[in-house]
Short mmCIF file of C-alpha atoms in Angstrom, two decimals:
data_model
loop_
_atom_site.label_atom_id
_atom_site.label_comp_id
_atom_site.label_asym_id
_atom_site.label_seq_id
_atom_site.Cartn_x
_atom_site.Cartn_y
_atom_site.Cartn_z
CA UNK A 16 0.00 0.00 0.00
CA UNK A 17 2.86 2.51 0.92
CA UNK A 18 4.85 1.57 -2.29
CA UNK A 19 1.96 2.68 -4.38
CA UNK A 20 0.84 5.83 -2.81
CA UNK A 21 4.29 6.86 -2.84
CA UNK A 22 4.65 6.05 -6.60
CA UNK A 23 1.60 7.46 -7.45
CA UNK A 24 2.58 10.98 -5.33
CA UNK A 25 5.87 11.08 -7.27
CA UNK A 26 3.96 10.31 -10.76
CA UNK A 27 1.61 13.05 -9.69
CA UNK A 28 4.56 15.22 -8.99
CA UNK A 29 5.95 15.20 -12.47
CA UNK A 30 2.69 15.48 -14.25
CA UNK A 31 1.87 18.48 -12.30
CA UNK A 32 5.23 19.80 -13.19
CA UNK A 33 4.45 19.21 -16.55
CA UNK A 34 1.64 21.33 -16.46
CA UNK A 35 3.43 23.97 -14.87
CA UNK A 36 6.21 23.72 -18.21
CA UNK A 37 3.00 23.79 -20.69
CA UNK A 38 1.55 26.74 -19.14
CA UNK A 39 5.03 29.22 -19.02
CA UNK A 40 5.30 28.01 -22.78
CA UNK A 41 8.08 25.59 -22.12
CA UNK A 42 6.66 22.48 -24.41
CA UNK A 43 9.94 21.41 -25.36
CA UNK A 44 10.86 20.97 -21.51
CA UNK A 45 8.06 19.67 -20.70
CA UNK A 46 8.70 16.05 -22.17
CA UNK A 47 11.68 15.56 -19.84
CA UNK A 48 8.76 15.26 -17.29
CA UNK A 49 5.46 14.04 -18.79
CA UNK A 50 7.04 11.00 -20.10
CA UNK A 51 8.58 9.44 -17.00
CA UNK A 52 5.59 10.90 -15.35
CA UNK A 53 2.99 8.73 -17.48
CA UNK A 54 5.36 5.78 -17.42
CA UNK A 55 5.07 5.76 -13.81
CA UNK A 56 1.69 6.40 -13.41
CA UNK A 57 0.62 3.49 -15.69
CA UNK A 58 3.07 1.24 -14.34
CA UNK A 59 2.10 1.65 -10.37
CA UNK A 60 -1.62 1.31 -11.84
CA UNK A 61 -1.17 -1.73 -13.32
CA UNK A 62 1.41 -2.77 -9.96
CA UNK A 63 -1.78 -1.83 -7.45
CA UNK A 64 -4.20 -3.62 -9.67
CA UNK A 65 -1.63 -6.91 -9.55
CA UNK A 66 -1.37 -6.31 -5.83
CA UNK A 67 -5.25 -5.55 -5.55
CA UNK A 68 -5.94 -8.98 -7.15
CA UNK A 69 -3.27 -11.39 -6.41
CA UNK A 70 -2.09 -10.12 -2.75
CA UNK A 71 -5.02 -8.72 -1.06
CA UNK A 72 -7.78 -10.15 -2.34
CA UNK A 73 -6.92 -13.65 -1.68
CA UNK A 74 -5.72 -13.02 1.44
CA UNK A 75 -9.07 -11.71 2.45
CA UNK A 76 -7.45 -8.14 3.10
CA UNK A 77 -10.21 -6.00 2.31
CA UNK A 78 -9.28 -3.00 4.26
CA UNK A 79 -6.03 -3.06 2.52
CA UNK A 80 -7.84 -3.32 -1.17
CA UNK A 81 -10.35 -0.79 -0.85
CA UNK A 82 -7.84 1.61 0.17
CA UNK A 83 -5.29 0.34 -2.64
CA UNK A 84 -8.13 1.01 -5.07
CA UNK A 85 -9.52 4.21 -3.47
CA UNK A 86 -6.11 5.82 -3.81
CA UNK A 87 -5.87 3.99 -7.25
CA UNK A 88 -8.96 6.04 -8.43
CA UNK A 89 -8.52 9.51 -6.65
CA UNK A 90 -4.76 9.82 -8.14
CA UNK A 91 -6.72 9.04 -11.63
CA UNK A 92 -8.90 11.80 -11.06
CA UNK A 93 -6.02 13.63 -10.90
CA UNK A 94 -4.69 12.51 -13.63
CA UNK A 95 -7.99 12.99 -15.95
CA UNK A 96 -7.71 16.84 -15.06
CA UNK A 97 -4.67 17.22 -15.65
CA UNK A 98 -4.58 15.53 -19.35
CA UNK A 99 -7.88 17.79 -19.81
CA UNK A 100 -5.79 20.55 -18.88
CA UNK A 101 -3.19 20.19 -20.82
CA UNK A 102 -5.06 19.83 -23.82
CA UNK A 103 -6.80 23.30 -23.34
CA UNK A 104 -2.80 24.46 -23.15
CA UNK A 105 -2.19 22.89 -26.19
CA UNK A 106 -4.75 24.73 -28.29
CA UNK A 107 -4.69 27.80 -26.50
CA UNK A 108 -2.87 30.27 -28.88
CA UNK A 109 -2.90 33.65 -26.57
CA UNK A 110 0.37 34.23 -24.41
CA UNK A 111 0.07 36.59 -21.30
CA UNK A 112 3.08 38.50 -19.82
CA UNK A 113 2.89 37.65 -16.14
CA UNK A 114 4.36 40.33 -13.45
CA UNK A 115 7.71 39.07 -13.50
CA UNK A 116 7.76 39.60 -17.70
CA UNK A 117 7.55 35.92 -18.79
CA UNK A 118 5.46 34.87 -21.56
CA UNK A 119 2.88 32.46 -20.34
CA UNK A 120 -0.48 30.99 -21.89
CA UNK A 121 -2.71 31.06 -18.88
CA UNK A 122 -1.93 33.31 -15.88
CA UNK A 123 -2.08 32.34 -12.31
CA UNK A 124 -4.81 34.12 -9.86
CA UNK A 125 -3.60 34.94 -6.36
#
């Protein structure tokens, strides 16, 4: 259970960071993190799904399953935003100059 909500947190941390390179109109950057980010999200899916059904399950550890699958489906929420996010970046054509004079696509409310 630890091993995938720690996966999942780090997979989450490079997508997000992703997002961030998208939005200051860094695309070319931004693959240095959205691949390994996607390859480790899909990866600890299918590991937690394995674990779900082959460890848990037939141990009877249903505490342990629902909460493996519950943290399985909230990080995919995540993850379903995000990819919907980044393809309103993508088609977005307008750039912004933030306060500190960098060209970004979508500017940040305080």
């Amino acid at each position: 259970m630890f091993g995938i909500s720690n996966q999942l947190l780090a997979a989450c941390g490079l997508i997000v960071c992703t997002t961030m390179l998208i939005r200051m109109n860094r695309k070319k950057y931004a693959l240095f993190t959205a691949i390994p980010g996607v390859f480790m999200a899909g990866i600890t899916f299918w590991a937690g799904y394995l674990q779900v059904v082959d460890i848990y399950l037939p141990k009877g550890q249903l505490l342990l399953a629902s909460l493996a699958i519950l943290a399985m489906l909230l990080m995919l929420l995540v993850f379903i935003g995000t990819f919907r996010k980044w393809y309103q970046l993508f088609i977005t054509q307008t750039i912004f100059i933030d306060q500190n004079g960098e060209s970004v696509k979508v500017l940040v409310d305080r």
